[in-house]
């Protein structure tokens, strides 16, 4: 079947997705044209900001790809004070960002759970309930997720990282702390509790095939996610996976494959929120704009205090680590308009898919 014929279909098979991922030349352009059209029709040429606060790089996990893994000793560990987090949240509110996203390494403890619950109450209070909050702090128990939901967090991003379990096992240590089934159960409980639930994968990992990536997209559709955040895998010298760097696709190809993944998920799930990942910009200076053009509608400007940014280095060449929050905003605003889109201020920019999903469930 030709790419043109595939793009006319309502549902894609695994084989269809693989053909789209492998499209070149005119076929590739057709894919991007179609996903841009669908984005305009279902979302409009709009982008919402989530002010990203990377509030701690302390992590109890040892994911084999990640620069802030527990085993990396070449890193200053930090944990922002509550005041620093609240100052960043105030900046977001004063600049009419609809939402913030709180992200950190993974720690499970009553102390961490209570601290985040408290912070959520304080953020809601300082913004008169106006700031939306996305959490991205990893695997937790259903009780903890519920406590945070009740305290005002309403979106949660937990990348499944790779949906083929045997690939997942190759990029994580084989122990109970890195259990594929637990990650999946966490995603399910987030959805059951009522969060707008987001997931995603890394693209261009060692051992990853086109079939794996097609499976990732089918998983997201089948799981009925509300938000998608996926980006290219970028190696980090202080991680075990660096051993395979010679076997990887070149960065430019990982970047292009990520754009195709974004375009295809936009076609498969027309009304979800899709993040233009920061890692895209580590490869191409206008990487995020390209993602916005072909399907993404969420950007996460970094509003972490500048002095900590260098220490949240998940991968090499992470962009904007020496900018201030103000620099980030004006730079991104100009960039978004380059992508013929408009930043929408003062709105949460919730996933339309979520609204429909909830409404249909209630009926
Ligand atoms: N610990 C939380 C979790 O796993 O949900 C959030 C923080 S974690 C550092 C955020 C994301 O960074 C991960 O989900 C992973 O996909 C991404 N990441 C880590 N190392 C990466 C790398 N080398 N290249 C690209 N993305 C990476």
mmCIF file of C-alpha atoms and ligand atoms in Angstrom:
data_model
loop_
_atom_site.group_PDB
_atom_site.id
_atom_site.type_symbol
_atom_site.label_atom_id
_atom_site.label_comp_id
_atom_site.label_asym_id
_atom_site.label_seq_id
_atom_site.Cartn_x
_atom_site.Cartn_y
_atom_site.Cartn_z
ATOM 1 C CA UNK A 1 0.000 0.000 0.000
ATOM 2 C CA UNK A 2 1.377 3.465 -0.865
ATOM 3 C CA UNK A 3 1.962 6.110 1.822
ATOM 4 C CA UNK A 4 -0.763 8.190 0.201
ATOM 5 C CA UNK A 5 -3.249 5.323 0.574
ATOM 6 C CA UNK A 6 -2.185 4.699 4.183
ATOM 7 C CA UNK A 7 -2.695 8.371 5.031
ATOM 8 C CA UNK A 8 -6.287 8.150 3.746
ATOM 9 C CA UNK A 9 -7.120 5.408 6.244
ATOM 10 C CA UNK A 10 -8.789 6.021 9.632
ATOM 11 C CA UNK A 11 -6.832 3.345 11.478
ATOM 12 C CA UNK A 12 -3.231 2.250 10.944
ATOM 13 C CA UNK A 13 -1.986 -1.335 11.213
ATOM 14 C CA UNK A 14 1.491 -2.114 12.563
ATOM 15 C CA UNK A 15 2.715 -2.550 8.965
ATOM 16 C CA UNK A 16 1.196 0.807 7.961
ATOM 17 C CA UNK A 17 3.011 2.532 10.820
ATOM 18 C CA UNK A 18 6.320 0.944 9.855
ATOM 19 C CA UNK A 19 5.847 2.184 6.259
ATOM 20 C CA UNK A 20 5.176 5.706 7.552
ATOM 21 C CA UNK A 21 8.245 5.575 9.822
ATOM 22 C CA UNK A 22 10.359 4.538 6.840
ATOM 23 C CA UNK A 23 8.903 7.119 4.442
ATOM 24 C CA UNK A 24 11.408 9.227 2.523
ATOM 25 C CA UNK A 25 11.306 12.112 0.031
ATOM 26 C CA UNK A 26 7.842 13.020 -1.171
ATOM 27 C CA UNK A 27 6.146 10.400 1.026
ATOM 28 C CA UNK A 28 7.751 11.906 4.125
ATOM 29 C CA UNK A 29 6.513 15.345 3.092
ATOM 30 C CA UNK A 30 3.000 13.952 2.570
ATOM 31 C CA UNK A 31 3.059 12.539 6.126
ATOM 32 C CA UNK A 32 4.109 15.874 7.647
ATOM 33 C CA UNK A 33 1.574 17.807 5.546
ATOM 34 C CA UNK A 34 -1.243 15.562 6.676
ATOM 35 C CA UNK A 35 -0.283 15.702 10.376
ATOM 36 C CA UNK A 36 0.017 19.510 10.205
ATOM 37 C CA UNK A 37 -3.470 19.676 8.647
ATOM 38 C CA UNK A 38 -4.952 17.436 11.339
ATOM 39 C CA UNK A 39 -3.301 19.466 14.074
ATOM 40 C CA UNK A 40 -4.718 22.679 12.661
ATOM 41 C CA UNK A 41 -8.186 21.145 12.384
ATOM 42 C CA UNK A 42 -8.370 19.580 15.860
ATOM 43 C CA UNK A 43 -6.124 21.837 17.962
ATOM 44 C CA UNK A 44 -5.566 24.994 15.914
ATOM 45 C CA UNK A 45 -2.185 26.696 15.504
ATOM 46 C CA UNK A 46 -1.830 27.044 19.230
ATOM 47 C CA UNK A 47 0.846 26.272 21.767
ATOM 48 C CA UNK A 48 0.506 26.193 25.550
ATOM 49 C CA UNK A 49 3.441 26.634 27.930
ATOM 50 C CA UNK A 50 4.143 24.481 30.967
ATOM 51 C CA UNK A 51 6.841 26.205 33.036
ATOM 52 C CA UNK A 52 9.230 23.355 33.831
ATOM 53 C CA UNK A 53 10.741 23.243 37.337
ATOM 54 C CA UNK A 54 13.377 20.502 37.581
ATOM 55 C CA UNK A 55 13.328 20.681 41.337
ATOM 56 C CA UNK A 56 15.742 17.865 42.224
ATOM 57 C CA UNK A 57 18.177 15.555 40.441
ATOM 58 C CA UNK A 58 18.349 13.106 43.338
ATOM 59 C CA UNK A 59 17.224 9.711 42.078
ATOM 60 C CA UNK A 60 16.978 6.251 43.579
ATOM 61 C CA UNK A 61 16.964 4.561 40.177
ATOM 62 C CA UNK A 62 19.781 3.523 37.910
ATOM 63 C CA UNK A 63 18.291 3.633 34.396
ATOM 64 C CA UNK A 64 21.124 2.719 32.044
ATOM 65 C CA UNK A 65 20.574 5.713 29.725
ATOM 66 C CA UNK A 66 20.022 8.562 32.168
ATOM 67 C CA UNK A 67 22.565 11.166 33.248
ATOM 68 C CA UNK A 68 20.998 11.653 36.691
ATOM 69 C CA UNK A 69 20.987 7.905 37.510
ATOM 70 C CA UNK A 70 21.934 7.084 41.057
ATOM 71 C CA UNK A 71 25.215 5.503 39.992
ATOM 72 C CA UNK A 72 26.547 8.656 38.291
ATOM 73 C CA UNK A 73 28.991 10.145 40.773
ATOM 74 C CA UNK A 74 30.157 12.926 38.372
ATOM 75 C CA UNK A 75 27.253 15.131 39.257
ATOM 76 C CA UNK A 76 26.374 17.695 41.922
ATOM 77 C CA UNK A 77 23.134 16.582 43.507
ATOM 78 C CA UNK A 78 20.647 19.337 44.353
ATOM 79 C CA UNK A 79 17.201 19.761 45.818
ATOM 80 C CA UNK A 80 15.536 23.169 45.462
ATOM 81 C CA UNK A 81 14.138 24.699 48.641
ATOM 82 C CA UNK A 82 10.372 25.154 48.878
ATOM 83 C CA UNK A 83 10.961 28.891 48.550
ATOM 84 C CA UNK A 84 12.901 28.442 45.294
ATOM 85 C CA UNK A 85 10.112 26.280 43.884
ATOM 86 C CA UNK A 86 7.434 28.771 44.916
ATOM 87 C CA UNK A 87 9.427 31.665 43.412
ATOM 88 C CA UNK A 88 9.566 29.808 40.106
ATOM 89 C CA UNK A 89 5.815 29.103 40.316
ATOM 90 C CA UNK A 90 5.176 32.803 41.015
ATOM 91 C CA UNK A 91 7.235 33.690 37.929
ATOM 92 C CA UNK A 92 5.072 31.374 35.830
ATOM 93 C CA UNK A 93 1.872 32.842 37.229
ATOM 94 C CA UNK A 94 3.038 36.461 36.844
ATOM 95 C CA UNK A 95 3.931 35.744 33.209
ATOM 96 C CA UNK A 96 0.528 34.132 32.612
ATOM 97 C CA UNK A 97 1.790 30.644 31.870
ATOM 98 C CA UNK A 98 -1.316 28.516 32.304
ATOM 99 C CA UNK A 99 0.573 25.733 34.049
ATOM 100 C CA UNK A 100 3.781 24.513 35.566
ATOM 101 C CA UNK A 101 5.351 21.061 35.488
ATOM 102 C CA UNK A 102 7.258 19.765 38.510
ATOM 103 C CA UNK A 103 9.870 17.179 37.573
ATOM 104 C CA UNK A 104 12.584 15.358 39.521
ATOM 105 C CA UNK A 105 14.435 12.097 39.931
ATOM 106 C CA UNK A 106 12.468 9.264 41.484
ATOM 107 C CA UNK A 107 12.211 8.990 45.269
ATOM 108 C CA UNK A 108 9.513 7.155 47.160
ATOM 109 C CA UNK A 109 9.164 8.137 50.801
ATOM 110 C CA UNK A 110 6.519 9.599 53.107
ATOM 111 C CA UNK A 111 8.698 12.699 53.449
ATOM 112 C CA UNK A 112 8.750 13.310 49.684
ATOM 113 C CA UNK A 113 5.020 12.543 49.394
ATOM 114 C CA UNK A 114 4.133 15.041 52.132
ATOM 115 C CA UNK A 115 6.481 17.681 50.779
ATOM 116 C CA UNK A 116 4.926 17.544 47.304
ATOM 117 C CA UNK A 117 1.417 17.572 48.754
ATOM 118 C CA UNK A 118 2.292 20.705 50.734
ATOM 119 C CA UNK A 119 3.883 22.374 47.741
ATOM 120 C CA UNK A 120 0.768 21.680 45.667
ATOM 121 C CA UNK A 121 -1.401 23.428 48.265
ATOM 122 C CA UNK A 122 0.977 26.404 48.369
ATOM 123 C CA UNK A 123 1.127 26.687 44.569
ATOM 124 C CA UNK A 124 -2.661 26.630 44.336
ATOM 125 C CA UNK A 125 -2.842 29.288 47.043
ATOM 126 C CA UNK A 126 -0.270 31.671 45.548
ATOM 127 C CA UNK A 127 -2.002 31.534 42.169
ATOM 128 C CA UNK A 128 -5.593 31.645 43.441
ATOM 129 C CA UNK A 129 -6.080 28.230 41.912
ATOM 130 C CA UNK A 130 -5.119 29.582 38.494
ATOM 131 C CA UNK A 131 -1.915 27.623 37.808
ATOM 132 C CA UNK A 132 -2.434 24.135 36.453
ATOM 133 C CA UNK A 133 0.109 21.597 37.701
ATOM 134 C CA UNK A 134 1.622 18.629 35.871
ATOM 135 C CA UNK A 135 3.700 16.216 37.933
ATOM 136 C CA UNK A 136 6.515 14.064 36.577
ATOM 137 C CA UNK A 137 8.120 12.447 39.587
ATOM 138 C CA UNK A 138 8.035 8.814 38.618
ATOM 139 C CA UNK A 139 6.622 5.663 40.138
ATOM 140 C CA UNK A 140 4.666 5.995 43.378
ATOM 141 C CA UNK A 141 1.928 4.052 45.163
ATOM 142 C CA UNK A 142 -1.723 4.659 44.174
ATOM 143 C CA UNK A 143 -2.283 6.276 47.591
ATOM 144 C CA UNK A 144 0.417 8.842 46.960
ATOM 145 C CA UNK A 145 -0.906 9.594 43.464
ATOM 146 C CA UNK A 146 -4.373 10.080 44.953
ATOM 147 C CA UNK A 147 -3.100 12.383 47.691
ATOM 148 C CA UNK A 148 -1.407 14.607 45.097
ATOM 149 C CA UNK A 149 -4.470 14.565 42.865
ATOM 150 C CA UNK A 150 -6.613 15.687 45.792
ATOM 151 C CA UNK A 151 -4.073 18.433 46.513
ATOM 152 C CA UNK A 152 -4.538 19.856 43.003
ATOM 153 C CA UNK A 153 -2.204 18.099 40.557
ATOM 154 C CA UNK A 154 -4.271 17.196 37.524
ATOM 155 C CA UNK A 155 -1.816 15.922 34.924
ATOM 156 C CA UNK A 156 0.922 13.330 35.248
ATOM 157 C CA UNK A 157 3.683 12.444 32.821
ATOM 158 C CA UNK A 158 5.241 9.017 33.228
ATOM 159 C CA UNK A 159 7.110 7.832 30.185
ATOM 160 C CA UNK A 160 6.927 4.083 29.741
ATOM 161 C CA UNK A 161 10.301 4.559 27.948
ATOM 162 C CA UNK A 162 9.881 1.419 25.763
ATOM 163 C CA UNK A 163 6.779 -0.761 25.501
ATOM 164 C CA UNK A 164 8.535 -3.895 24.284
ATOM 165 C CA UNK A 165 9.340 -5.515 27.599
ATOM 166 C CA UNK A 166 12.486 -7.190 26.358
ATOM 167 C CA UNK A 167 13.831 -3.812 25.137
ATOM 168 C CA UNK A 168 12.776 -2.229 28.455
ATOM 169 C CA UNK A 169 14.819 -4.872 30.270
ATOM 170 C CA UNK A 170 17.886 -4.124 28.144
ATOM 171 C CA UNK A 171 17.905 -0.420 29.054
ATOM 172 C CA UNK A 172 17.242 -0.875 32.772
ATOM 173 C CA UNK A 173 18.927 -2.908 35.487
ATOM 174 C CA UNK A 174 17.185 -6.223 36.042
ATOM 175 C CA UNK A 175 15.821 -5.773 39.528
ATOM 176 C CA UNK A 176 12.570 -4.989 41.319
ATOM 177 C CA UNK A 177 13.295 -1.241 41.252
ATOM 178 C CA UNK A 178 13.144 -1.222 37.465
ATOM 179 C CA UNK A 179 10.138 -3.404 36.832
ATOM 180 C CA UNK A 180 8.220 -2.913 33.579
ATOM 181 C CA UNK A 181 4.994 -4.210 35.109
ATOM 182 C CA UNK A 182 5.197 -1.742 38.010
ATOM 183 C CA UNK A 183 5.616 1.160 35.565
ATOM 184 C CA UNK A 184 2.581 -0.028 33.636
ATOM 185 C CA UNK A 185 0.548 -0.450 36.830
ATOM 186 C CA UNK A 186 1.499 3.098 37.829
ATOM 187 C CA UNK A 187 0.211 4.439 34.516
ATOM 188 C CA UNK A 188 -3.038 2.531 35.017
ATOM 189 C CA UNK A 189 -3.579 3.847 38.516
ATOM 190 C CA UNK A 190 -2.915 7.437 37.351
ATOM 191 C CA UNK A 191 -5.611 7.019 34.722
ATOM 192 C CA UNK A 192 -8.025 5.389 37.199
ATOM 193 C CA UNK A 193 -7.561 8.188 39.737
ATOM 194 C CA UNK A 194 -8.548 10.720 37.102
ATOM 195 C CA UNK A 195 -5.315 12.406 36.047
ATOM 196 C CA UNK A 196 -4.799 13.568 32.497
ATOM 197 C CA UNK A 197 -2.312 10.822 31.841
ATOM 198 C CA UNK A 198 0.719 11.199 29.638
ATOM 199 C CA UNK A 199 3.363 8.783 28.510
ATOM 200 C CA UNK A 200 5.990 8.384 25.835
ATOM 201 C CA UNK A 201 9.183 6.680 24.789
ATOM 202 C CA UNK A 202 12.728 7.482 23.748
ATOM 203 C CA UNK A 203 13.474 7.154 20.063
ATOM 204 C CA UNK A 204 16.719 5.816 18.610
ATOM 205 C CA UNK A 205 17.672 3.655 21.608
ATOM 206 C CA UNK A 206 20.228 0.890 21.161
ATOM 207 C CA UNK A 207 18.502 -2.423 20.265
ATOM 208 C CA UNK A 208 15.292 -0.604 19.197
ATOM 209 C CA UNK A 209 13.607 -1.598 15.917
ATOM 210 C CA UNK A 210 10.963 0.057 13.723
ATOM 211 C CA UNK A 211 8.633 -2.696 14.870
ATOM 212 C CA UNK A 212 9.240 -1.638 18.505
ATOM 213 C CA UNK A 213 8.394 1.975 17.662
ATOM 214 C CA UNK A 214 5.224 0.949 15.833
ATOM 215 C CA UNK A 215 4.311 -1.088 18.928
ATOM 216 C CA UNK A 216 4.901 1.991 21.112
ATOM 217 C CA UNK A 217 2.403 4.025 19.086
ATOM 218 C CA UNK A 218 -0.184 1.229 19.117
ATOM 219 C CA UNK A 219 0.272 0.938 22.895
ATOM 220 C CA UNK A 220 -0.434 4.657 23.378
ATOM 221 C CA UNK A 221 -3.573 4.459 21.273
ATOM 222 C CA UNK A 222 -4.770 1.310 23.006
ATOM 223 C CA UNK A 223 -4.044 2.766 26.462
ATOM 224 C CA UNK A 224 -6.064 5.836 25.462
ATOM 225 C CA UNK A 225 -3.489 8.350 26.727
ATOM 226 C CA UNK A 226 -4.335 12.059 26.984
ATOM 227 C CA UNK A 227 -0.829 13.438 26.533
ATOM 228 C CA UNK A 228 2.297 12.273 24.778
ATOM 229 C CA UNK A 229 5.887 13.273 25.506
ATOM 230 C CA UNK A 230 8.505 11.494 23.457
ATOM 231 C CA UNK A 231 11.932 12.535 22.320
ATOM 232 C CA UNK A 232 15.153 11.290 20.794
ATOM 233 C CA UNK A 233 17.498 9.221 22.953
ATOM 234 C CA UNK A 234 20.759 11.136 23.308
ATOM 235 C CA UNK A 235 23.751 9.399 24.819
ATOM 236 C CA UNK A 236 25.452 10.522 28.033
ATOM 237 C CA UNK A 237 29.121 9.710 28.665
ATOM 238 C CA UNK A 238 28.567 8.760 32.319
ATOM 239 C CA UNK A 239 25.983 6.053 31.652
ATOM 240 C CA UNK A 240 26.361 2.330 30.851
ATOM 241 C CA UNK A 241 24.565 2.642 27.488
ATOM 242 C CA UNK A 242 27.437 4.791 26.180
ATOM 243 C CA UNK A 243 29.061 1.451 25.333
ATOM 244 C CA UNK A 244 26.643 1.167 22.383
ATOM 245 C CA UNK A 245 27.061 4.690 21.021
ATOM 246 C CA UNK A 246 28.942 3.424 17.958
ATOM 247 C CA UNK A 247 25.937 1.306 16.983
ATOM 248 C CA UNK A 248 23.305 4.045 17.121
ATOM 249 C CA UNK A 249 21.506 5.775 14.298
ATOM 250 C CA UNK A 250 23.171 9.162 13.627
ATOM 251 C CA UNK A 251 21.580 12.024 15.622
ATOM 252 C CA UNK A 252 20.016 13.591 12.536
ATOM 253 C CA UNK A 253 18.162 10.345 11.804
ATOM 254 C CA UNK A 254 17.011 9.987 15.438
ATOM 255 C CA UNK A 255 15.672 13.523 15.157
ATOM 256 C CA UNK A 256 13.828 12.794 11.926
ATOM 257 C CA UNK A 257 12.376 9.578 13.311
ATOM 258 C CA UNK A 258 11.097 11.509 16.347
ATOM 259 C CA UNK A 259 9.323 13.987 14.047
ATOM 260 C CA UNK A 260 7.721 11.055 12.229
ATOM 261 C CA UNK A 261 6.615 9.488 15.539
ATOM 262 C CA UNK A 262 5.013 12.811 16.527
ATOM 263 C CA UNK A 263 3.302 13.165 13.156
ATOM 264 C CA UNK A 264 1.936 9.606 13.288
ATOM 265 C CA UNK A 265 0.624 9.835 16.860
ATOM 266 C CA UNK A 266 -1.095 13.119 15.902
ATOM 267 C CA UNK A 267 -2.845 11.225 13.089
ATOM 268 C CA UNK A 268 -3.732 8.299 15.359
ATOM 269 C CA UNK A 269 -4.884 10.434 18.321
ATOM 270 C CA UNK A 270 -6.063 13.716 16.893
ATOM 271 C CA UNK A 271 -7.042 15.601 20.037
ATOM 272 C CA UNK A 272 -4.317 14.681 22.556
ATOM 273 C CA UNK A 273 -1.686 17.090 23.851
ATOM 274 C CA UNK A 274 1.771 16.453 22.399
ATOM 275 C CA UNK A 275 4.952 17.912 23.857
ATOM 276 C CA UNK A 276 7.721 19.283 21.661
ATOM 277 C CA UNK A 277 10.536 17.715 23.727
ATOM 278 C CA UNK A 278 13.558 19.784 24.727
ATOM 279 C CA UNK A 279 15.832 16.947 23.535
ATOM 280 C CA UNK A 280 14.816 17.819 19.955
ATOM 281 C CA UNK A 281 16.560 21.146 20.360
ATOM 282 C CA UNK A 282 19.742 19.433 21.531
ATOM 283 C CA UNK A 283 20.019 18.034 17.992
ATOM 284 C CA UNK A 284 18.551 20.813 15.855
ATOM 285 C CA UNK A 285 18.509 24.479 16.965
ATOM 286 C CA UNK A 286 14.950 24.807 15.676
ATOM 287 C CA UNK A 287 13.929 21.261 16.582
ATOM 288 C CA UNK A 288 10.998 22.172 18.800
ATOM 289 C CA UNK A 289 9.575 24.540 16.182
ATOM 290 C CA UNK A 290 9.700 21.756 13.617
ATOM 291 C CA UNK A 291 7.773 19.519 16.036
ATOM 292 C CA UNK A 292 5.157 22.257 16.590
ATOM 293 C CA UNK A 293 4.705 22.641 12.834
ATOM 294 C CA UNK A 294 3.930 18.971 12.306
ATOM 295 C CA UNK A 295 1.841 18.125 15.347
ATOM 296 C CA UNK A 296 3.057 19.160 18.813
ATOM 297 C CA UNK A 297 1.122 21.762 20.827
ATOM 298 C CA UNK A 298 2.899 21.934 24.202
ATOM 299 C CA UNK A 299 6.274 23.503 25.033
ATOM 300 C CA UNK A 300 7.933 23.376 28.431
ATOM 301 C CA UNK A 301 10.067 26.496 28.967
ATOM 302 C CA UNK A 302 12.623 25.809 31.666
ATOM 303 C CA UNK A 303 12.040 28.026 34.713
ATOM 304 C CA UNK A 304 14.412 26.166 37.055
ATOM 305 C CA UNK A 305 16.802 28.670 38.709
ATOM 306 C CA UNK A 306 19.791 28.969 36.329
ATOM 307 C CA UNK A 307 22.456 27.765 38.753
ATOM 308 C CA UNK A 308 20.954 24.272 38.955
ATOM 309 C CA UNK A 309 20.315 23.659 35.289
ATOM 310 C CA UNK A 310 23.706 22.241 34.458
ATOM 311 C CA UNK A 311 23.148 19.542 37.053
ATOM 312 C CA UNK A 312 19.909 18.258 35.493
ATOM 313 C CA UNK A 313 21.817 16.872 32.571
ATOM 314 C CA UNK A 314 19.906 13.834 31.364
ATOM 315 C CA UNK A 315 21.914 13.694 28.121
ATOM 316 C CA UNK A 316 24.758 15.485 26.333
ATOM 317 C CA UNK A 317 24.280 18.937 24.871
ATOM 318 C CA UNK A 318 21.084 19.739 26.800
ATOM 319 C CA UNK A 319 20.068 23.197 25.509
ATOM 320 C CA UNK A 320 19.351 26.410 27.446
ATOM 321 C CA UNK A 321 21.229 25.415 30.607
ATOM 322 C CA UNK A 322 22.712 28.913 30.873
ATOM 323 C CA UNK A 323 19.514 30.911 30.221
ATOM 324 C CA UNK A 324 17.351 32.662 32.788
ATOM 325 C CA UNK A 325 13.589 32.045 32.913
ATOM 326 C CA UNK A 326 13.015 35.446 31.231
ATOM 327 C CA UNK A 327 15.424 34.588 28.379
ATOM 328 C CA UNK A 328 13.589 31.310 27.891
ATOM 329 C CA UNK A 329 10.218 32.965 27.543
ATOM 330 C CA UNK A 330 11.135 35.603 24.960
ATOM 331 C CA UNK A 331 13.215 33.139 22.983
ATOM 332 C CA UNK A 332 10.443 30.544 22.905
ATOM 333 C CA UNK A 333 7.760 33.058 22.040
ATOM 334 C CA UNK A 334 9.744 34.175 18.994
ATOM 335 C CA UNK A 335 10.377 30.543 18.096
ATOM 336 C CA UNK A 336 6.704 29.595 18.319
ATOM 337 C CA UNK A 337 5.722 32.428 16.001
ATOM 338 C CA UNK A 338 8.358 31.165 13.567
ATOM 339 C CA UNK A 339 6.335 27.962 13.462
ATOM 340 C CA UNK A 340 3.273 30.069 12.447
ATOM 341 C CA UNK A 341 1.721 29.350 15.824
ATOM 342 C CA UNK A 342 0.601 31.421 18.757
ATOM 343 C CA UNK A 343 1.325 30.998 22.458
ATOM 344 C CA UNK A 344 -1.891 30.974 24.452
ATOM 345 C CA UNK A 345 -1.424 32.634 27.834
ATOM 346 C CA UNK A 346 -3.582 32.356 30.948
ATOM 347 C CA UNK A 347 -5.197 29.056 29.950
ATOM 348 C CA UNK A 348 -4.473 25.563 31.223
ATOM 349 C CA UNK A 349 -4.580 24.116 27.728
ATOM 350 C CA UNK A 350 -6.000 20.823 28.904
ATOM 351 C CA UNK A 351 -6.056 17.809 26.655
ATOM 352 C CA UNK A 352 -9.276 17.858 24.604
ATOM 353 C CA UNK A 353 -9.027 14.103 24.469
ATOM 354 C CA UNK A 354 -9.284 13.973 28.258
ATOM 355 C CA UNK A 355 -12.370 16.179 28.311
ATOM 356 C CA UNK A 356 -14.108 13.909 25.810
ATOM 357 C CA UNK A 357 -12.923 10.743 27.517
ATOM 358 C CA UNK A 358 -14.333 11.883 30.854
ATOM 359 C CA UNK A 359 -17.588 13.184 29.369
ATOM 360 C CA UNK A 360 -18.217 9.905 27.537
ATOM 361 C CA UNK A 361 -17.496 7.886 30.664
ATOM 362 C CA UNK A 362 -19.976 9.940 32.651
ATOM 363 C CA UNK A 363 -22.768 9.400 30.148
HETATM 364 N N1 LIG B 1 12.070 10.191 37.074
HETATM 365 C C1 LIG B 1 10.894 10.670 36.436
HETATM 366 C C2 LIG B 1 10.354 9.623 35.502
HETATM 367 O O1 LIG B 1 11.101 8.721 35.083
HETATM 368 O O2 LIG B 1 9.204 9.698 35.156
HETATM 369 C C3 LIG B 1 11.084 11.979 35.701
HETATM 370 C C4 LIG B 1 12.492 12.401 35.425
HETATM 371 S S1 LIG B 1 13.255 11.505 34.118
HETATM 372 C C5 LIG B 1 14.890 12.114 34.182
HETATM 373 C C6 LIG B 1 12.542 12.288 32.691
HETATM 374 C C7 LIG B 1 12.753 11.613 31.357
HETATM 375 O O3 LIG B 1 14.051 11.874 30.875
HETATM 376 C C8 LIG B 1 12.669 10.113 31.334
HETATM 377 O O4 LIG B 1 11.330 9.691 31.290
HETATM 378 C C9 LIG B 1 13.468 9.750 30.069
HETATM 379 O O5 LIG B 1 12.631 9.414 28.990
HETATM 380 C C10 LIG B 1 14.239 11.045 29.758
HETATM 381 N N2 LIG B 1 15.678 10.747 29.589
HETATM 382 C C11 LIG B 1 16.535 10.262 30.499
HETATM 383 N N3 LIG B 1 17.736 10.036 29.941
HETATM 384 C C12 LIG B 1 17.650 10.388 28.634
HETATM 385 C C13 LIG B 1 18.555 10.372 27.534
HETATM 386 N N4 LIG B 1 19.809 9.938 27.670
HETATM 387 N N5 LIG B 1 18.110 10.815 26.332
HETATM 388 C C14 LIG B 1 16.853 11.265 26.189
HETATM 389 N N6 LIG B 1 15.942 11.289 27.190
HETATM 390 C C15 LIG B 1 16.331 10.854 28.398
#
